[in-house]
């Protein structure tokens, strides 16, 4: 029993360490690339194209990756995926350093993003599916809560660290750090103790196509779990473009105002557009991170009856706060103050982050408890398709609207739709 507990703790530590290490680099790299693209062009569609290439490829590959996860050693999938990410990030670094046409760089970024999408399509379901096999199911909610909280805290700190690196050393250093963290993560995952149980000959003989469709049938038969996946898809449709792209370009328009703060240090620090964008983007990620940590802690006390309230109403408030502030700001520029702006966007991000923390821990733990082990890889892969398919669609639509200078109506529309969805649920139990 003691040996089993020690092994379980060791495996959890390695999972945490590998996930958190790669997450540090990923957050730093994401900030670097988004700021780099924003500085190269005023068109938000360019970043949306790179982002959507990764998302759409991940969705397509996830249609088949579930059967790969269920058929092969999940531990090997984890460290091979991270190793591939290390190589791809090195390619990204060389691509930025090369003197190429910007449009060609965007095209090559998209190709690399497709390969990264394949890595994620195998890594994510493997990391979710392996957890119930290496720890006691009674500890799943606690483990997911700690992991989600740790991820939020590290993401928040990593973004702050990235902001400093971008301003002091440039985007290239951040991307190099991202590559190194994936390499370290792959090394840690090699030492996970996991007994891979090979399938018997009869199961090996099953066609891959049949296994894929068996997984789909299983997912569709789990109505409660399917509803949660569709709800998450709805949230991703709005949250992804707003917090990942649209707000950055809203900040670019705000930078054009003749603004001053009450503090000379802040006025001196925010002397150029890069510093301004980096600081405000950091505030957004900081708010999301703090909210996610608090939500992860609160998730242990949230029941299934209340989960949709946290998932719909809090993000609705978050978007409406942004929408009304930027609406008033458009009509009354004298209302602008960098301190007030920081308070508004941090409050909005805090609400959205809290909602994500509660929802992610509750739903992930529910999935891991209810899904049969032989279908776990296919379930999480197909679940990824349902959840993620809305992200690139929302990114492209939202960024196209933002490209013509329409920002606050997007925030107001998103908040209104989520409020309406919650009212429909309460009245008709539709969701």
XYZ file of C-alpha atoms in Angstrom:
431
model
C 0.000 0.000 0.000
C 2.810 2.434 0.941
C 4.684 1.609 -2.271
C 1.515 2.228 -4.285
C 0.993 5.606 -2.599
C 4.586 6.625 -3.230
C 4.290 5.601 -6.877
C 1.051 7.552 -7.200
C 2.627 10.671 -5.676
C 5.676 10.293 -7.912
C 3.534 9.977 -11.023
C 1.442 12.978 -10.021
C 4.572 15.044 -9.434
C 5.961 14.132 -12.859
C 2.622 14.896 -14.547
C 2.442 18.229 -12.720
C 6.076 19.069 -13.416
C 5.884 18.183 -17.110
C 2.587 19.982 -17.639
C 3.604 23.092 -15.727
C 7.057 23.313 -17.318
C 5.717 23.154 -20.861
C 2.909 25.526 -19.851
C 5.427 28.133 -18.691
C 7.107 28.078 -22.073
C 3.830 27.915 -23.960
C 2.460 31.017 -22.237
C 5.710 32.896 -22.787
C 5.787 31.831 -26.438
C 2.133 32.758 -26.989
C 2.660 36.267 -25.617
C 5.786 36.683 -27.739
C 4.129 35.570 -30.983
C 0.946 37.605 -30.426
C 2.947 40.762 -29.638
C 5.334 40.105 -32.554
C 2.445 39.765 -35.036
C 0.655 42.808 -33.574
C 3.805 44.914 -34.017
C 4.270 43.743 -37.618
C 0.738 44.553 -38.805
C -2.427 46.418 -37.828
C -4.619 43.626 -39.192
C -5.856 41.183 -36.478
C -6.725 38.600 -39.147
C -3.039 37.635 -39.526
C -2.828 36.342 -35.963
C -6.271 34.768 -36.351
C -5.013 32.792 -39.370
C -2.045 31.363 -37.450
C -4.234 30.552 -34.458
C -6.971 28.983 -36.597
C -4.488 26.821 -38.511
C -3.452 25.177 -35.238
C -7.023 24.832 -34.009
C -8.542 23.453 -37.212
C -5.708 20.961 -37.655
C -6.108 19.847 -34.055
C -9.828 19.350 -34.627
C -9.279 17.306 -37.800
C -6.537 15.164 -36.247
C -8.634 14.653 -33.097
C -11.165 12.743 -35.195
C -8.568 9.962 -35.413
C -6.160 10.569 -32.536
C -8.481 9.019 -29.941
C -8.009 5.541 -31.377
C -4.230 6.143 -31.370
C -4.338 7.070 -27.676
C -6.397 3.975 -26.815
C -4.161 1.673 -28.872
C -0.663 2.815 -27.920
C 1.354 3.615 -24.826
C 0.014 6.897 -23.427
C 3.301 7.739 -21.709
C 5.220 7.479 -24.987
C 2.640 9.667 -26.695
C 3.178 12.340 -24.030
C 6.954 12.619 -24.315
C 7.051 12.176 -28.089
C 4.507 14.991 -28.518
C 6.521 17.330 -26.302
C 9.732 16.412 -28.153
C 8.092 17.306 -31.458
C 6.925 20.629 -29.990
C 10.529 21.379 -29.028
C 11.672 20.910 -32.631
C 8.775 22.952 -34.047
C 9.472 25.903 -31.758
C 13.098 25.909 -32.880
C 11.782 26.168 -36.453
C 9.582 29.120 -35.418
C 12.604 30.887 -33.940
C 14.615 30.463 -37.152
C 11.617 31.635 -39.175
C 11.377 34.898 -37.224
C 15.110 35.521 -37.577
C 15.109 34.936 -41.343
C 14.657 37.971 -43.579
C 11.524 36.860 -45.428
C 8.390 38.584 -46.681
C 5.861 38.955 -43.840
C 3.071 37.217 -45.774
C 5.380 34.267 -46.462
C 6.224 34.114 -42.764
C 2.522 34.015 -41.883
C 2.032 31.173 -44.371
C 4.948 29.186 -42.885
C 3.665 29.924 -39.373
C 0.368 28.367 -40.436
C 2.127 25.208 -41.678
C 4.018 24.847 -38.399
C 0.784 25.485 -36.501
C -0.802 22.548 -38.350
C 1.955 20.249 -37.069
C 1.586 21.681 -33.566
C -2.119 20.959 -33.825
C -1.334 17.298 -34.472
C 0.917 17.174 -31.399
C -1.802 18.693 -29.229
C -4.456 16.366 -30.657
C -2.554 13.394 -29.224
C -1.077 15.039 -26.115
C -4.255 16.455 -24.566
C -6.403 13.275 -24.627
C -3.393 11.232 -23.476
C -2.785 13.504 -20.476
C -6.467 13.311 -19.514
C -6.863 9.593 -20.168
C -3.715 8.484 -18.335
C -4.632 10.173 -15.048
C -7.344 7.672 -13.945
C -4.887 4.847 -14.719
C -2.074 6.112 -12.488
C -4.016 7.437 -9.469
C -7.023 6.368 -7.402
C -10.325 7.576 -8.873
C -11.345 8.949 -5.474
C -8.508 11.463 -5.758
C -9.348 12.657 -9.274
C -11.237 15.822 -8.348
C -8.540 16.875 -5.898
C -5.804 16.120 -8.443
C -7.590 18.046 -11.187
C -8.236 20.954 -8.828
C -4.563 21.162 -7.829
C -3.463 20.812 -11.465
C -5.891 23.476 -12.689
C -4.912 25.835 -9.870
C -1.204 25.254 -10.508
C -1.651 25.815 -14.230
C -3.462 29.093 -13.578
C -0.832 30.334 -11.142
C 2.047 29.377 -13.419
C 0.306 30.853 -16.477
C -0.144 34.127 -14.648
C 3.469 34.297 -13.480
C 4.749 33.163 -16.876
C 2.866 35.943 -18.657
C 4.375 38.536 -16.326
C 7.808 37.016 -16.932
C 7.124 37.026 -20.679
C 6.138 40.688 -20.577
C 9.482 41.565 -19.027
C 11.398 39.437 -21.530
C 9.553 40.903 -24.512
C 10.299 44.453 -23.402
C 13.907 43.812 -22.363
C 15.184 41.075 -24.686
C 12.617 40.687 -27.467
C 10.222 38.035 -28.721
C 12.953 35.673 -29.941
C 14.195 34.902 -26.424
C 10.663 34.001 -25.325
C 10.255 31.535 -28.178
C 13.611 29.925 -27.351
C 12.485 29.497 -23.731
C 9.282 27.887 -25.000
C 11.311 25.319 -26.956
C 13.536 24.503 -23.967
C 10.569 23.962 -21.637
C 9.043 21.413 -24.011
C 12.360 19.537 -23.995
C 12.435 19.510 -20.163
C 8.804 18.393 -20.052
C 9.529 15.469 -22.384
C 12.406 14.349 -20.147
C 10.220 14.359 -17.025
C 7.446 12.357 -18.713
C 9.876 9.563 -19.579
C 10.145 8.721 -15.854
C 6.397 8.264 -15.254
C 5.711 4.727 -14.002
C 2.951 3.414 -16.193
C 2.164 -0.194 -17.092
C 0.852 -0.255 -20.613
C -1.547 -3.150 -21.076
C -1.400 -4.429 -24.608
C -4.630 -5.437 -26.257
C -5.274 -9.085 -26.990
C -5.048 -10.367 -30.535
C -8.791 -10.170 -31.146
C -8.891 -6.509 -30.186
C -5.799 -5.828 -32.261
C -7.596 -7.214 -35.274
C -10.384 -4.667 -34.997
C -10.284 -2.137 -37.777
C -9.156 1.335 -36.825
C -12.225 2.795 -38.498
C -14.527 0.625 -36.377
C -12.739 1.751 -33.214
C -13.218 5.377 -34.200
C -16.948 4.939 -34.795
C -17.315 2.939 -31.583
C -15.855 5.907 -29.751
C -18.285 8.296 -31.436
C -21.243 6.100 -30.547
C -20.100 5.974 -26.940
C -19.775 9.770 -26.735
C -23.201 10.328 -28.284
C -24.759 7.887 -25.820
C -23.520 9.962 -22.852
C -26.091 12.764 -23.091
C -25.087 14.588 -19.898
C -21.406 14.673 -20.831
C -22.273 15.728 -24.370
C -24.288 18.709 -23.082
C -21.311 19.909 -21.061
C -19.074 19.636 -24.134
C -21.518 21.720 -26.184
C -21.682 24.315 -23.412
C -17.878 24.522 -23.355
C -17.925 24.937 -27.136
C -20.263 27.920 -26.792
C -17.970 29.545 -24.228
C -14.881 28.995 -26.395
C -16.608 30.675 -29.331
C -16.675 33.961 -27.415
C -13.808 33.737 -24.898
C -11.057 32.756 -27.327
C -11.268 35.673 -29.802
C -12.026 38.279 -27.133
C -9.206 37.495 -24.713
C -6.667 36.159 -27.233
C -6.910 38.716 -30.031
C -9.678 41.342 -30.103
C -8.687 43.018 -26.824
C -5.106 43.454 -28.071
C -6.313 45.451 -31.074
C -8.773 47.386 -28.923
C -5.742 48.396 -26.855
C -3.981 49.549 -30.042
C -6.810 52.029 -30.702
C -6.755 53.175 -27.071
C -3.007 53.845 -27.337
C -3.774 56.550 -29.914
C -5.616 58.598 -27.283
C -3.817 61.549 -25.717
C -3.696 59.849 -22.360
C -1.838 60.442 -19.114
C -1.941 58.726 -15.744
C -1.540 60.357 -12.369
C 1.833 58.632 -11.944
C 4.886 59.901 -13.811
C 6.563 56.485 -13.490
C 3.725 54.867 -15.473
C 3.822 57.632 -18.093
C 7.555 57.068 -18.575
C 7.246 53.266 -18.572
C 4.506 53.207 -21.222
C 6.478 55.313 -23.660
C 5.870 53.171 -26.727
C 3.206 50.926 -28.196
C 5.001 47.667 -27.379
C 5.215 48.506 -23.677
C 1.584 49.627 -23.632
C 0.286 46.475 -25.338
C 2.484 44.189 -23.249
C 1.375 45.714 -19.942
C -2.347 45.605 -20.723
C -2.122 42.068 -22.141
C -0.328 41.040 -18.946
C -3.118 42.550 -16.839
C -5.665 40.494 -18.792
C -3.753 37.241 -18.316
C -3.093 38.100 -14.672
C -6.830 38.557 -14.069
C -7.635 35.319 -15.879
C -5.010 33.489 -13.825
C -6.171 34.778 -10.422
C -9.782 34.051 -11.344
C -8.881 30.549 -12.494
C -7.072 29.814 -9.233
C -10.039 30.997 -7.152
C -12.430 29.054 -9.377
C -10.357 25.881 -9.045
C -10.479 26.194 -5.257
C -14.214 26.867 -5.285
C -14.970 23.980 -7.664
C -14.917 21.409 -4.865
C -18.039 23.005 -3.376
C -19.934 23.535 -6.629
C -22.791 21.164 -7.452
C -24.048 20.140 -10.857
C -27.126 22.337 -10.408
C -25.034 25.498 -10.169
C -22.350 24.758 -12.734
C -24.244 26.313 -15.656
C -24.734 29.530 -13.690
C -20.964 29.847 -13.244
C -20.360 28.856 -16.865
C -22.796 31.339 -18.456
C -23.607 34.271 -16.171
C -20.096 35.171 -14.990
C -18.602 35.355 -18.520
C -21.670 37.361 -19.586
C -20.930 39.949 -16.883
C -17.282 39.903 -17.940
C -18.055 40.788 -21.562
C -20.709 43.379 -20.671
C -18.243 45.210 -18.398
C -15.820 45.490 -21.327
C -18.526 46.432 -23.816
C -20.077 49.253 -21.817
C -16.719 50.716 -20.780
C -15.326 50.879 -24.322
C -18.685 52.162 -25.578
C -18.599 55.085 -23.126
C -14.911 55.576 -23.858
C -15.605 55.918 -27.590
C -18.082 58.717 -26.971
C -16.199 60.364 -24.098
C -12.430 60.133 -24.486
C -11.920 62.221 -21.358
C -13.076 59.190 -19.347
C -9.880 57.401 -20.316
C -7.342 56.783 -17.596
C -4.786 54.006 -17.738
C -5.429 53.071 -14.089
C -9.185 52.874 -14.685
C -8.610 50.838 -17.853
C -6.409 48.404 -15.930
C -9.092 48.016 -13.258
C -11.841 47.393 -15.822
C -9.988 44.762 -17.830
C -8.639 42.999 -14.731
C -12.153 42.769 -13.224
C -13.528 41.408 -16.473
C -10.733 38.848 -16.797
C -11.147 37.848 -13.130
C -14.821 36.957 -13.645
C -14.095 34.990 -16.819
C -11.154 33.182 -15.203
C -13.204 32.219 -12.144
C -15.873 30.766 -14.413
C -13.279 28.760 -16.371
C -11.663 27.407 -13.204
C -14.933 26.152 -11.718
C -16.166 24.685 -14.987
C -12.922 22.976 -16.060
C -12.282 21.162 -12.766
C -15.877 20.045 -12.313
C -16.374 18.794 -15.866
C -12.949 17.128 -16.235
C -13.425 15.201 -12.981
C -16.912 14.176 -14.076
C -15.562 12.876 -17.391
C -12.750 10.890 -15.780
C -15.117 9.220 -13.318
C -17.857 8.303 -15.792
C -15.975 7.384 -18.966
C -15.010 3.723 -19.336
C -11.195 3.267 -19.525
C -11.249 1.500 -22.892
C -12.992 4.519 -24.434
C -11.115 7.250 -22.551
C -8.725 8.277 -25.335
C -11.423 8.393 -27.993
C -13.818 10.186 -25.666
C -11.368 12.950 -24.765
C -10.285 13.308 -28.402
C -13.863 13.593 -29.672
C -14.689 15.863 -26.751
C -11.823 18.065 -27.941
C -13.418 18.245 -31.389
C -16.766 19.353 -29.958
C -15.226 21.918 -27.636
C -12.465 23.298 -29.866
C -14.300 23.521 -33.173
C -15.906 26.786 -32.112
C -12.614 28.505 -31.154
C -11.161 29.109 -34.651
C -14.617 29.947 -36.009
C -15.083 32.531 -33.277
C -11.531 33.793 -33.807
C -11.995 34.317 -37.548
C -15.443 35.917 -37.233
C -14.502 38.114 -34.280
C -11.183 39.180 -35.805
C -12.841 39.998 -39.144
C -15.289 42.278 -37.345
C -12.489 43.841 -35.285
C -10.461 44.435 -38.472
C -12.971 47.106 -39.537
C -12.756 48.828 -36.168
C -15.821 47.360 -34.442
C -14.876 46.298 -30.915
C -17.370 47.084 -28.161
C -20.412 45.672 -30.054
C -18.609 42.301 -30.057
C -18.293 42.413 -26.257
C -21.930 43.472 -25.780
C -23.202 40.842 -28.212
C -21.231 38.062 -26.495
C -22.501 39.059 -23.040
C -26.089 39.312 -24.269
C -26.008 35.887 -25.937
C -24.672 34.168 -22.798
C -27.311 35.835 -20.613
C -30.009 34.786 -23.069
C -28.678 31.204 -23.080
C -28.900 31.034 -19.300
C -32.480 32.376 -19.309
C -33.465 29.794 -21.923
C -31.925 27.058 -19.785
C -33.771 28.192 -16.656
C -37.071 28.483 -18.508
C -36.998 25.496 -20.835
C -34.111 23.309 -19.519
C -32.762 23.436 -23.046
C -29.024 23.227 -22.314
